[in-house]
PDB file of C-alpha atoms and ligand atoms in Angstrom:
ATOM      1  CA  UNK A   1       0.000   0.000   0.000  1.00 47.00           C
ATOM      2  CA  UNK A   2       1.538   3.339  -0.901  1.00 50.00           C
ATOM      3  CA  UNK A   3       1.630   6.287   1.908  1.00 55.00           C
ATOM      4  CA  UNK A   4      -0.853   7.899  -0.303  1.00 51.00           C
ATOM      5  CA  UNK A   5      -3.756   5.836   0.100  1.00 50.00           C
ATOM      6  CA  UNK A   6      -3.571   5.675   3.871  1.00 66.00           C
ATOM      7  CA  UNK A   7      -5.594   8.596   5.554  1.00 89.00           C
ATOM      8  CA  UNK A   8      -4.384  11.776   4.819  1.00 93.00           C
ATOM      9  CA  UNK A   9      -2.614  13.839   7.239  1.00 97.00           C
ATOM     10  CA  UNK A  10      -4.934  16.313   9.011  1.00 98.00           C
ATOM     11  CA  UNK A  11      -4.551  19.757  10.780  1.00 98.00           C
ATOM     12  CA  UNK A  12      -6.224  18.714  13.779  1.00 98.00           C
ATOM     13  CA  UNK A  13      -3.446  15.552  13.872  1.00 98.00           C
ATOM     14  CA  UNK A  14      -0.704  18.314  13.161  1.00 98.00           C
ATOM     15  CA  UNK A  15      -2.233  21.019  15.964  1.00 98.00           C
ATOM     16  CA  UNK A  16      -2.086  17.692  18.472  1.00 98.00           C
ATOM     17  CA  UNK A  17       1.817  16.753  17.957  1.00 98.00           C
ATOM     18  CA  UNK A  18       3.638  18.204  20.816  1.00 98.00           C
ATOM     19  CA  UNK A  19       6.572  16.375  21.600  1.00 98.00           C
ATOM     20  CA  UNK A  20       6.073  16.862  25.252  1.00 98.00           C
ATOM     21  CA  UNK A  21       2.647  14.509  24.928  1.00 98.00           C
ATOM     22  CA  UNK A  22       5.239  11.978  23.666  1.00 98.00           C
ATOM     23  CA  UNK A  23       4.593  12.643  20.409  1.00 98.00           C
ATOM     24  CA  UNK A  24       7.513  12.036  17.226  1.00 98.00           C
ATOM     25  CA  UNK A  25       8.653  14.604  15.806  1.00 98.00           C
ATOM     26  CA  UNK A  26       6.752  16.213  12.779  1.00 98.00           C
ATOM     27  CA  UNK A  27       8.457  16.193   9.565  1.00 98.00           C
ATOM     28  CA  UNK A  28       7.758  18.474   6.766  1.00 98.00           C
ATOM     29  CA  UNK A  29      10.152  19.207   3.890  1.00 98.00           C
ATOM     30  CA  UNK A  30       9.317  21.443   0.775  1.00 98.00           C
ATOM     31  CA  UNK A  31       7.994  20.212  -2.586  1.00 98.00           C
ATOM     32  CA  UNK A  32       7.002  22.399  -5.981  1.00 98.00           C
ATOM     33  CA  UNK A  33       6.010  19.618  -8.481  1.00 98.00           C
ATOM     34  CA  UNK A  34       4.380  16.295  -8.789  1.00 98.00           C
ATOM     35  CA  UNK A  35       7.552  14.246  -8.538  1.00 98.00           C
ATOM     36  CA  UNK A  36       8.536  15.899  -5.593  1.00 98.00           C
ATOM     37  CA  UNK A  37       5.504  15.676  -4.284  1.00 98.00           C
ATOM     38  CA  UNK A  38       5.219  11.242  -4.990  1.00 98.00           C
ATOM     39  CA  UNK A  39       9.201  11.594  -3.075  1.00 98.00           C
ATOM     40  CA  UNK A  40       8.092  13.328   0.164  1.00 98.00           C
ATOM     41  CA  UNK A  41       4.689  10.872   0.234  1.00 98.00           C
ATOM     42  CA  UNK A  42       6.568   7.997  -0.362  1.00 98.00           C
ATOM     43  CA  UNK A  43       9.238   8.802   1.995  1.00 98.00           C
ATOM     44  CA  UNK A  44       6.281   9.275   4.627  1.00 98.00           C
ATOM     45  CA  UNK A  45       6.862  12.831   5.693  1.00 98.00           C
ATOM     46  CA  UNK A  46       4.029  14.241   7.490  1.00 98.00           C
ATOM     47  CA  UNK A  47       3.567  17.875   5.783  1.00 98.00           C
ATOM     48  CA  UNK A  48       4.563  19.304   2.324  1.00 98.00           C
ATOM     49  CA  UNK A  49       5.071  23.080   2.008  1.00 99.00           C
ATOM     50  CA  UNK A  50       4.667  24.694  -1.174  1.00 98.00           C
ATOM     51  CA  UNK A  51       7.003  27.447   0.287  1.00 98.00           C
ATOM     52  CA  UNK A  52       8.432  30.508  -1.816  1.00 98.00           C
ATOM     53  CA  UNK A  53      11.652  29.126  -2.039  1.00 98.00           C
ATOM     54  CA  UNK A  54      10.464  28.110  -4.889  1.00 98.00           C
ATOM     55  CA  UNK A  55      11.574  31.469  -6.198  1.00 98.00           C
ATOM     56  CA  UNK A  56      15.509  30.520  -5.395  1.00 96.00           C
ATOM     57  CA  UNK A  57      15.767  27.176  -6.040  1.00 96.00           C
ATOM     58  CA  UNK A  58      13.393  26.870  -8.440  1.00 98.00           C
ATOM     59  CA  UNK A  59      13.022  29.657 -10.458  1.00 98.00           C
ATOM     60  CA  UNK A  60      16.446  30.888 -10.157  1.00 96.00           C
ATOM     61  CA  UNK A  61      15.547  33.907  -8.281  1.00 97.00           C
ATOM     62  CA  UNK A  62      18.065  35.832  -5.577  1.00 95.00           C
ATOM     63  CA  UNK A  63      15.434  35.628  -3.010  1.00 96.00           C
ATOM     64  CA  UNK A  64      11.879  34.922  -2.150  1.00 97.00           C
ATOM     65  CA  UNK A  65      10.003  38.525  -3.026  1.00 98.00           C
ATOM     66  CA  UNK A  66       9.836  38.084  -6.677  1.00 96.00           C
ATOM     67  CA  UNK A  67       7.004  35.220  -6.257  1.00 98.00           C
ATOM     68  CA  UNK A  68       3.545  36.300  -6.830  1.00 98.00           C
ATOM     69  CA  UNK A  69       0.169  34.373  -5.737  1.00 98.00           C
ATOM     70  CA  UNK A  70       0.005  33.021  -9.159  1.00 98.00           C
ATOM     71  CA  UNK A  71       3.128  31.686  -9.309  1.00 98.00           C
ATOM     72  CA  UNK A  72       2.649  30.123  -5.892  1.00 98.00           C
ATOM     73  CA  UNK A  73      -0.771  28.355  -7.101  1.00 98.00           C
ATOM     74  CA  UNK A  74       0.536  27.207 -10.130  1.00 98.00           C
ATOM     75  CA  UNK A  75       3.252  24.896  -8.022  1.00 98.00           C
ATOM     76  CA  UNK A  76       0.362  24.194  -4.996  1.00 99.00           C
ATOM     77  CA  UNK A  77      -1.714  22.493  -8.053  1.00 98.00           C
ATOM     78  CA  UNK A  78       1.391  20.938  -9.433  1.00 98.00           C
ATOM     79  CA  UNK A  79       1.937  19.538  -5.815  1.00 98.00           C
ATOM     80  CA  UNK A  80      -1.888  18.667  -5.042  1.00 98.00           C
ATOM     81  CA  UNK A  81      -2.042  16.851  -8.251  1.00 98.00           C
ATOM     82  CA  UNK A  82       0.230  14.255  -6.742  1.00 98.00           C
ATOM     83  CA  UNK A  83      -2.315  13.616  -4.973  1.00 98.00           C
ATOM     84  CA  UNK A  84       0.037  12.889  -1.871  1.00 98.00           C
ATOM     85  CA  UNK A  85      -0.940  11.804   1.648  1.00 98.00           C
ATOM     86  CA  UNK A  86       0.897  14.669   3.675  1.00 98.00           C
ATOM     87  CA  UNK A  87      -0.331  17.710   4.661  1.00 98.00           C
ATOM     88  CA  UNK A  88      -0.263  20.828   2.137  1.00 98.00           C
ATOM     89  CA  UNK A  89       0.951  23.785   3.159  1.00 98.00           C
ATOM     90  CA  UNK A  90       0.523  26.987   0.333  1.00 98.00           C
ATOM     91  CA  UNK A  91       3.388  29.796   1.545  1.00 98.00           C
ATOM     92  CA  UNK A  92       1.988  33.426   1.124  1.00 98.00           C
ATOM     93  CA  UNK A  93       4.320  34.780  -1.077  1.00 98.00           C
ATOM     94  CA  UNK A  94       5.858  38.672  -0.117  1.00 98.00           C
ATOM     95  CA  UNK A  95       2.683  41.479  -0.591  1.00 98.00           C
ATOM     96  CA  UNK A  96       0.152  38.629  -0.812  1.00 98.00           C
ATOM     97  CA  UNK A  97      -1.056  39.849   2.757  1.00 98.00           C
ATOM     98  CA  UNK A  98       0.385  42.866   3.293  1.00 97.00           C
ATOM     99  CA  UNK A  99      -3.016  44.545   1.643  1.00 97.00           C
ATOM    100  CA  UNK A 100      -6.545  44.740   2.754  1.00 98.00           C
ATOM    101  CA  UNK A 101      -7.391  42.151   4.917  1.00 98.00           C
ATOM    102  CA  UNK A 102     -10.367  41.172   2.056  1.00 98.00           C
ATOM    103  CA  UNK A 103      -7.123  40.556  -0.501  1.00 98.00           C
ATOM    104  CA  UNK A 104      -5.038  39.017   1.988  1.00 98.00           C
ATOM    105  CA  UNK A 105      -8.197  36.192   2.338  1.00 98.00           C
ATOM    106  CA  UNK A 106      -8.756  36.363  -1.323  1.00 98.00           C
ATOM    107  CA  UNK A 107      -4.848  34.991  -1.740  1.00 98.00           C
ATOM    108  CA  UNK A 108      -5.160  32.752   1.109  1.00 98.00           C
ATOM    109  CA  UNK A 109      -8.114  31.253  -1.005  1.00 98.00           C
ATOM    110  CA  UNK A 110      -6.308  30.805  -4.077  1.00 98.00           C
ATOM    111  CA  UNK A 111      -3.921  28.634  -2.795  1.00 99.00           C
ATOM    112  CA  UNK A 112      -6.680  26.712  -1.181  1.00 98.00           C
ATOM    113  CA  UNK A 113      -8.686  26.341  -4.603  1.00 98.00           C
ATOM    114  CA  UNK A 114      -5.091  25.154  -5.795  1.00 98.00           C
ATOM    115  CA  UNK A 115      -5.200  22.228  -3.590  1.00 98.00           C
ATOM    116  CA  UNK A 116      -3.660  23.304  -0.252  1.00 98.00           C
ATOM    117  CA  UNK A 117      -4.953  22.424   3.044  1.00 98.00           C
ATOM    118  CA  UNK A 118      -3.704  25.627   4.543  1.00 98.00           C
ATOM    119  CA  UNK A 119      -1.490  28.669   4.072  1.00 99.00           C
ATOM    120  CA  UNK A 120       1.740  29.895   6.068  1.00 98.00           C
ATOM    121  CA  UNK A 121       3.109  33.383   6.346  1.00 98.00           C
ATOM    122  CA  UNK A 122       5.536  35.009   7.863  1.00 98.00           C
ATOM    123  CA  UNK A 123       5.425  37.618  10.609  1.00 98.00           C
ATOM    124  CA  UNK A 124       4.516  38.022  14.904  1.00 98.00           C
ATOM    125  CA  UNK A 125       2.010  40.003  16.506  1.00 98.00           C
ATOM    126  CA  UNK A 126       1.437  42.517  13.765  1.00 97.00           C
ATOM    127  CA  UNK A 127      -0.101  39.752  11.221  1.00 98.00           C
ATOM    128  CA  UNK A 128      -2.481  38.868  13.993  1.00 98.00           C
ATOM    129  CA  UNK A 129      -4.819  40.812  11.957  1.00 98.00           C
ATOM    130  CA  UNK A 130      -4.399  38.795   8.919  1.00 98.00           C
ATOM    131  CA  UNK A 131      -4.134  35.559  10.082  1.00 98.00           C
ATOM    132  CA  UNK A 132      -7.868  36.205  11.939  1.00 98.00           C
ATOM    133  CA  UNK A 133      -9.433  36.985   8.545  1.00 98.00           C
ATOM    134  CA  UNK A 134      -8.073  34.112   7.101  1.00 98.00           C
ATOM    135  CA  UNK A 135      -9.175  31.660   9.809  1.00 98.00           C
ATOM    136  CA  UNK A 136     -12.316  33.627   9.869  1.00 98.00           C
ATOM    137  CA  UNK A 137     -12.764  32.102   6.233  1.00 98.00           C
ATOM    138  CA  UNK A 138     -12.154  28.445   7.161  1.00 98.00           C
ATOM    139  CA  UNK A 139      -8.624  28.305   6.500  1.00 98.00           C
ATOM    140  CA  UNK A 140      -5.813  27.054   8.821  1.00 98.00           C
ATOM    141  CA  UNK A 141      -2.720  29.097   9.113  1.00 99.00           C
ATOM    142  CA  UNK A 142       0.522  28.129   9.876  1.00 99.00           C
ATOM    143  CA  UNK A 143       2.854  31.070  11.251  1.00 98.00           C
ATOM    144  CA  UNK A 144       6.372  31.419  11.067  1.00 98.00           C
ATOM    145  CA  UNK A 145       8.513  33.672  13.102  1.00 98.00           C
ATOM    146  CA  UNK A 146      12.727  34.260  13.445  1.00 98.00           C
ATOM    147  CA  UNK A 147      14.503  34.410  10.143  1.00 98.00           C
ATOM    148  CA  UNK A 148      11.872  35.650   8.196  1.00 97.00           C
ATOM    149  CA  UNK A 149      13.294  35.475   5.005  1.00 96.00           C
ATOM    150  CA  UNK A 150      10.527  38.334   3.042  1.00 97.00           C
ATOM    151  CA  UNK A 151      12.116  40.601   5.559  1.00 95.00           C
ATOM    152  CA  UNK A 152      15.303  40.184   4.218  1.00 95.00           C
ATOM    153  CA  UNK A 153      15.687  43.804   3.005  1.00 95.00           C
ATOM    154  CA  UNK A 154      14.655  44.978   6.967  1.00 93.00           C
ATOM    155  CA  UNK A 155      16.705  42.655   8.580  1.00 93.00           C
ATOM    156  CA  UNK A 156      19.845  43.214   6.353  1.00 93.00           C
ATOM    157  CA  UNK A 157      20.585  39.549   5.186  1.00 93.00           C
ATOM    158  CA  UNK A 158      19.635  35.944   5.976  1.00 93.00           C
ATOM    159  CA  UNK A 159      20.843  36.267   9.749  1.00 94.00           C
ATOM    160  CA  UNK A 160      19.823  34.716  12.999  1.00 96.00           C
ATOM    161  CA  UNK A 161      17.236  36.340  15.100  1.00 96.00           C
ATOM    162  CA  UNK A 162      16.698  36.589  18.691  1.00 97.00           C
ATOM    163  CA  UNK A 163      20.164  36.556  20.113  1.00 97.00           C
ATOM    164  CA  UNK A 164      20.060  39.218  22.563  1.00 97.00           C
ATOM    165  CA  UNK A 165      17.474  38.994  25.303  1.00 98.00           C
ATOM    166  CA  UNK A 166      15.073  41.442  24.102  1.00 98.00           C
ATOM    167  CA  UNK A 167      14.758  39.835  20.816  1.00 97.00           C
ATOM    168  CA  UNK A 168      14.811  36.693  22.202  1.00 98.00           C
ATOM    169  CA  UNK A 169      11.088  37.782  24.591  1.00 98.00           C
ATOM    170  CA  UNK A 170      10.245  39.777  21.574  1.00 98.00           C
ATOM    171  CA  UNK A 171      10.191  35.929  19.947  1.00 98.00           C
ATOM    172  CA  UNK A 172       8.303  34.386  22.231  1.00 98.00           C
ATOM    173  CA  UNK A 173       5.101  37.257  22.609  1.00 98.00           C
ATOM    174  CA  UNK A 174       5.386  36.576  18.616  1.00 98.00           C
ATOM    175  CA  UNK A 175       4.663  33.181  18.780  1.00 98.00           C
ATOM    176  CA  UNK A 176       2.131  33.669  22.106  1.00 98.00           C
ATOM    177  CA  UNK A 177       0.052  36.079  19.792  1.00 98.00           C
ATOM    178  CA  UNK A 178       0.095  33.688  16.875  1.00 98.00           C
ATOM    179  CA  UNK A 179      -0.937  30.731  19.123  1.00 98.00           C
ATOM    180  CA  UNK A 180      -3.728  33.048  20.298  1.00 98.00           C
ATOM    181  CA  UNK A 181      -5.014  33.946  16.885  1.00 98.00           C
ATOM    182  CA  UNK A 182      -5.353  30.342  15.813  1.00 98.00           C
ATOM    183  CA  UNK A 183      -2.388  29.163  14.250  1.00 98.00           C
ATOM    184  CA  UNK A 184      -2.056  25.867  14.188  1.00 98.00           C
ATOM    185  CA  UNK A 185       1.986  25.099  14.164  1.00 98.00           C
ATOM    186  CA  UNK A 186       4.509  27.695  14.176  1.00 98.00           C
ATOM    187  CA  UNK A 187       8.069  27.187  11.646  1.00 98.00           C
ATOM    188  CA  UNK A 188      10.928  28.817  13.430  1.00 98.00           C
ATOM    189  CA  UNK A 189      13.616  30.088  10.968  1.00 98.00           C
ATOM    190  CA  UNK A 190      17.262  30.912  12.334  1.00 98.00           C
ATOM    191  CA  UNK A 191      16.662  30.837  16.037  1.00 98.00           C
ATOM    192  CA  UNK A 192      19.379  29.561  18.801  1.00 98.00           C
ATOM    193  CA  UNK A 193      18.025  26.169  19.949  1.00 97.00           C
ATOM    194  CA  UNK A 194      17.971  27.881  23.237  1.00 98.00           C
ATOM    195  CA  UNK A 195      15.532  30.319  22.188  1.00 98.00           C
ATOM    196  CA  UNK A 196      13.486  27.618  19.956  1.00 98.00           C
ATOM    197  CA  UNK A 197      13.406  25.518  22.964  1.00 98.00           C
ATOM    198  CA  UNK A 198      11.890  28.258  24.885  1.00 98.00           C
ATOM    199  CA  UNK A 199       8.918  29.031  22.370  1.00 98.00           C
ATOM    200  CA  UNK A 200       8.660  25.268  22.065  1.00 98.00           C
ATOM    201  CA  UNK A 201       8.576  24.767  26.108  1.00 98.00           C
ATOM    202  CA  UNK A 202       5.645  28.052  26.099  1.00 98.00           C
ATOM    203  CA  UNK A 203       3.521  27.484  23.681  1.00 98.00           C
ATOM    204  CA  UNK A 204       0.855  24.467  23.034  1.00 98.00           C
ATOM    205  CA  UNK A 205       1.056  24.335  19.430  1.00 98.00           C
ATOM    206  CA  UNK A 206       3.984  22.432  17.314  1.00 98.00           C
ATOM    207  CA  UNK A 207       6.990  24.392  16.819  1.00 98.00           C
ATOM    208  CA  UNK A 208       8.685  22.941  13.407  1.00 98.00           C
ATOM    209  CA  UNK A 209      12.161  24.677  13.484  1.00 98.00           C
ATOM    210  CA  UNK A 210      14.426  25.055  10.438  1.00 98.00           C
ATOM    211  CA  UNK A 211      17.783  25.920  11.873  1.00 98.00           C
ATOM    212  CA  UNK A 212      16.252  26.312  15.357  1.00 98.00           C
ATOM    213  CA  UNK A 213      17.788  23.339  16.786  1.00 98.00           C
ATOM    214  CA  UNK A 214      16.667  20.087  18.035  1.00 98.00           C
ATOM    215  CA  UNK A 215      13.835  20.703  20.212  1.00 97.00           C
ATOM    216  CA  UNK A 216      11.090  21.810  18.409  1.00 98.00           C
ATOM    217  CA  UNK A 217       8.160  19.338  17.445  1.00 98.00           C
ATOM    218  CA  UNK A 218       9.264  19.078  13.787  1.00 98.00           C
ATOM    219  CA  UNK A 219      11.710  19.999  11.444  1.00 98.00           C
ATOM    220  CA  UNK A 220      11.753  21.028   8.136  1.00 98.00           C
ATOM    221  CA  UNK A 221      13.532  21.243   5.398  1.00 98.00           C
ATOM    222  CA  UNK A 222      14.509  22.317   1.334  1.00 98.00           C
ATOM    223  CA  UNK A 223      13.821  19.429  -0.638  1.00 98.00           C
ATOM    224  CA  UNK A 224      16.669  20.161  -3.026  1.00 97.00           C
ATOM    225  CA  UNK A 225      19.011  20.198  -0.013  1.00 97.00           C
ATOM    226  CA  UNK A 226      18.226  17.056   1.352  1.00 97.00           C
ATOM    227  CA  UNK A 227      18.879  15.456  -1.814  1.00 98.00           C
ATOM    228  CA  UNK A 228      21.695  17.836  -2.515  1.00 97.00           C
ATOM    229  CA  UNK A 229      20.117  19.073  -5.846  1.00 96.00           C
ATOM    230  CA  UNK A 230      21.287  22.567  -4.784  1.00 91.00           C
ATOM    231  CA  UNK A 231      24.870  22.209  -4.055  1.00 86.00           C
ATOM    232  CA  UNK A 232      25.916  26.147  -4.078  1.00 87.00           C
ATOM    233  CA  UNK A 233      25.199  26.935  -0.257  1.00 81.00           C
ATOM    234  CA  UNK A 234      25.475  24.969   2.633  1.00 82.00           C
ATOM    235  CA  UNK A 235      23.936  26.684   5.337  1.00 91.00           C
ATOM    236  CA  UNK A 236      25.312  25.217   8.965  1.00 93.00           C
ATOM    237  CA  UNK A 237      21.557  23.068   9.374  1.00 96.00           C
ATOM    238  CA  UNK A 238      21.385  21.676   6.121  1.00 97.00           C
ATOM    239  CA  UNK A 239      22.070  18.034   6.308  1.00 97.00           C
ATOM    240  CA  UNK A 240      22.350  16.700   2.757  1.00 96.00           C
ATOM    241  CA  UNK A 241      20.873  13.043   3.080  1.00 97.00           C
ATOM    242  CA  UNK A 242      21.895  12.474  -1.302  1.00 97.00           C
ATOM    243  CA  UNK A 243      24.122  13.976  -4.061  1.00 97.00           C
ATOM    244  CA  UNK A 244      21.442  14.113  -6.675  1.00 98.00           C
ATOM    245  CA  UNK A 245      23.127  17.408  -8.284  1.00 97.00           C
ATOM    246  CA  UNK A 246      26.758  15.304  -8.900  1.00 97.00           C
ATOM    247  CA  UNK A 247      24.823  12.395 -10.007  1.00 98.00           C
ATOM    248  CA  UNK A 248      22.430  14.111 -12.120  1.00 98.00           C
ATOM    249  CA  UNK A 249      25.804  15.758 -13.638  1.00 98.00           C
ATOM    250  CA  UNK A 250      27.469  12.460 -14.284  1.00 98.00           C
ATOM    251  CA  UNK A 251      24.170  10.668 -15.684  1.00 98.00           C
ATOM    252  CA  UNK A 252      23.793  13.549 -18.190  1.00 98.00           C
ATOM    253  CA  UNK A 253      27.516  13.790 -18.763  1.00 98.00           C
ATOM    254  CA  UNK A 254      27.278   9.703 -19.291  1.00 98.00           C
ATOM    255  CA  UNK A 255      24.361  10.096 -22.515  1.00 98.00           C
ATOM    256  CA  UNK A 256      26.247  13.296 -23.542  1.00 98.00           C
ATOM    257  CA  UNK A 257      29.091  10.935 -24.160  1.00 98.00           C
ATOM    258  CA  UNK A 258      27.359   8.198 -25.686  1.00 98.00           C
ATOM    259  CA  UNK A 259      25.248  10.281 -28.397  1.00 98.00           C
ATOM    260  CA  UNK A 260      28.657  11.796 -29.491  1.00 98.00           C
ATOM    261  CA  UNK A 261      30.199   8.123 -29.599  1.00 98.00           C
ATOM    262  CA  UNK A 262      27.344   6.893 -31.804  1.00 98.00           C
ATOM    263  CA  UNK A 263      26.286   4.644 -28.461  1.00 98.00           C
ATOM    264  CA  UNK A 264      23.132   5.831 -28.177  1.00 98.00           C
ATOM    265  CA  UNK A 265      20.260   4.907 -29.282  1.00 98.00           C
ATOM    266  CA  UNK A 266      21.154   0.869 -29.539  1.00 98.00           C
ATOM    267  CA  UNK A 267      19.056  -1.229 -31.986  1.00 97.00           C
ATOM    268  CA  UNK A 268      17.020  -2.124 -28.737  1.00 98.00           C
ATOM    269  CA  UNK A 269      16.358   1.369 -27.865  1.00 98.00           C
ATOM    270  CA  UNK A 270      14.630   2.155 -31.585  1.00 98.00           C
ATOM    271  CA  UNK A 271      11.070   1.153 -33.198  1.00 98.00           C
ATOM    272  CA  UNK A 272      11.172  -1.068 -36.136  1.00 97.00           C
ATOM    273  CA  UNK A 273       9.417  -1.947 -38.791  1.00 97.00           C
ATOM    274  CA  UNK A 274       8.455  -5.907 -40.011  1.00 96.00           C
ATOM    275  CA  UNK A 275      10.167  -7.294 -42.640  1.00 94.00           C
ATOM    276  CA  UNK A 276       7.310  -6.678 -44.751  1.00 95.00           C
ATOM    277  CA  UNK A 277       6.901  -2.840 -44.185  1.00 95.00           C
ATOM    278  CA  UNK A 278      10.385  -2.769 -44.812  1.00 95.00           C
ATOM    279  CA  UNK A 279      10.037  -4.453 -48.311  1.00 95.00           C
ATOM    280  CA  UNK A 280       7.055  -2.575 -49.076  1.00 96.00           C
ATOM    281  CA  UNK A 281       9.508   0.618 -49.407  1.00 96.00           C
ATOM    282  CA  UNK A 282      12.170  -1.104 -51.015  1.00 94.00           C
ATOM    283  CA  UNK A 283      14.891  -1.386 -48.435  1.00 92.00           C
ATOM    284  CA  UNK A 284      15.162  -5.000 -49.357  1.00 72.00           C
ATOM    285  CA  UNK A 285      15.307  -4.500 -53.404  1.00 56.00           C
ATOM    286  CA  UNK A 286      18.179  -5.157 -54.667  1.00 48.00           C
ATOM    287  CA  UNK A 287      19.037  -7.859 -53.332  1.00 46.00           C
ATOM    288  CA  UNK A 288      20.605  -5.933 -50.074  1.00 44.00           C
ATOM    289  CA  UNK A 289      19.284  -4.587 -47.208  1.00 45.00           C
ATOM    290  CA  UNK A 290      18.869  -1.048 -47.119  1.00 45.00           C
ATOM    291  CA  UNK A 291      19.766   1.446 -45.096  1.00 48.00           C
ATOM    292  CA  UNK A 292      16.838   0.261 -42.200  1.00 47.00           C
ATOM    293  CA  UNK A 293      17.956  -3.201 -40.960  1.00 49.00           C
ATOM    294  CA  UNK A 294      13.979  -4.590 -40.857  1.00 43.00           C
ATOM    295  CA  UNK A 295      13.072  -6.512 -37.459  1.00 45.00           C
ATOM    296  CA  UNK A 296       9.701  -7.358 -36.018  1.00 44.00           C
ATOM    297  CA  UNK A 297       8.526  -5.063 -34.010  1.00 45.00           C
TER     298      UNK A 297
HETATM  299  O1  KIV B   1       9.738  28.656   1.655  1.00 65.62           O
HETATM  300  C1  KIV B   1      10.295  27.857   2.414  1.00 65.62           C
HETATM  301  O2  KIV B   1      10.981  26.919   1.989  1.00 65.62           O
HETATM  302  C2  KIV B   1      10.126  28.041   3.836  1.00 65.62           C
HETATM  303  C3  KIV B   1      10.849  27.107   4.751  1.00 65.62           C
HETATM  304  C4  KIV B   1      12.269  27.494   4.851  1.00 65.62           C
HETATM  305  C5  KIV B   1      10.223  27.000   6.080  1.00 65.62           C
HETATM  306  O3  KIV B   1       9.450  28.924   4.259  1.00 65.62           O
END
């Protein structure tokens, strides 16, 4: 039986894995296509996020803002076509809810008409607002707080937050106020464990921590990390479980090699016609065969 056809993973069964109630671990790891999307249900991971990385390791972008809603939709329904037994989790992509609070639901919705089963976004106490209107609509939101990579511009680079002890309580109110509003798991970005273990210890929904150390509820990751598709940065909590980048490089390298030898295709590898068809256009007349040696098909 594949992952797929068991029951589907649900918010309520995400909302109820606290480690502390002797739970495992949740694992979630990012997927923007169908194939990825068969790999992480196969592999029996617990949530996919559609997350705007996609813009940077998909799309070749520097960083995450240059993702619209459409864009994001367009890889949700890749992903939800998959048909995959994890959660799905549609990421709000920069100035998706940043607007009215009747846009911010009507982009929350698309990615749920795209096939998610709820949205993330980024941002503490001041999305409160946003996150209400879009639970007031039906749809769970997952929040995410600490490296906050849409803030990259305010923050001035991809760098750890929460260090000193006011940004560290400033954290923690964050993730109070988005338990309060309804979220139903918070991802912590680029945190000190200490701090992550802190918000995780506080708060009564799952912490899934991405460089945040090793007590949260969950972790997540880049799918083209773990599988070292990307191979240009290794930031410190990547842990590359594959090296399908090099061996993508050698497999293409390998056909590369054998067009140019005349290897490829074999005789095996080709469609061809009966002995008959072959006669009927002459390639036996003569007396010789012609330039298509006939076979049955
Ligand atoms: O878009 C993304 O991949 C994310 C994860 C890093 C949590 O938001």
């Amino acid at each position: 039986m594949s992952p797929s056809s068991l029951t589907r993973v649900t918010v309520p069964a995400v909302r109820a894995r606290k480690v502390r109630n002797g739970n495992e671990p949740l694992v979630m790891v990012t997927a923007y296509d169908a194939p990825g999307a068969r790999i992480a249900d196969e592999a029996g991971v617990d949530l996919i996020l559609i997350g705007d990385s996609v813009a940077m390791v998909v799309l070749g972008y520097d960083d995450t803002l240059q993702v619209t809603i459409e864009d994001m939709a367009h890889h949700v329904a890749a992903v939800a076509r998959a048909k995959p037994r994890p959660l799905l989790i549609g990421d709000m992509p920069w100035m998706s809810y940043h607007v009215s609070l009747k846009d911010t639901v009507r982009n929350a919705a698309k990615l749920i008409k795209a096939g998610a089963h709820a949205v993330k976004l980024e941002g503490g106490r001041k999305r409160v607002p946003m996150i209400q209107a879009i639970i007031d609509a039906e749809i769970p939101v997952m929040g995410h707080l600490g490296l906050t990579p849409q803030s990259i511009n305010a923050m001035g680079g991809y760098r750890v937050q929460g260090r000193k002890p006011e940004a560290a309580f400033a954290l923690l109110d964050d993730a109070r106020a988005l338990e309060e509003a309804g979220c139903f798991a918070i991802v912590l970005e680029g945190v000190p464990d200490e701090v992550a273990r802190m918000v995780t210890d506080t708060i009564n929904v799952p912490t899934i921590g991405i460089g945040a150390g090793a007590h949260c509820d969950g972790q997540v990751l880049v799918f083209h990390d773990v599988l070292g598709i990307e191979d240009r940065i290794t930031p410190k909590f990547v842990r590359r479980y594959a090296s399908l980048k090099r061996d993508a490089v050698s497999a293409m390298a390998a056909f590369a090699a054998d067009v140019r030898a005349g290897r490829f295709p074999s005789a095996d590898e080709s469609y061809h016609l009966s002995s008959e068809q072959a006669e009927a256009l002459g390639l036996y007349g003569g007396g010789g065969a012609g330039p298509v040696q006939a076979r049955s098909a």
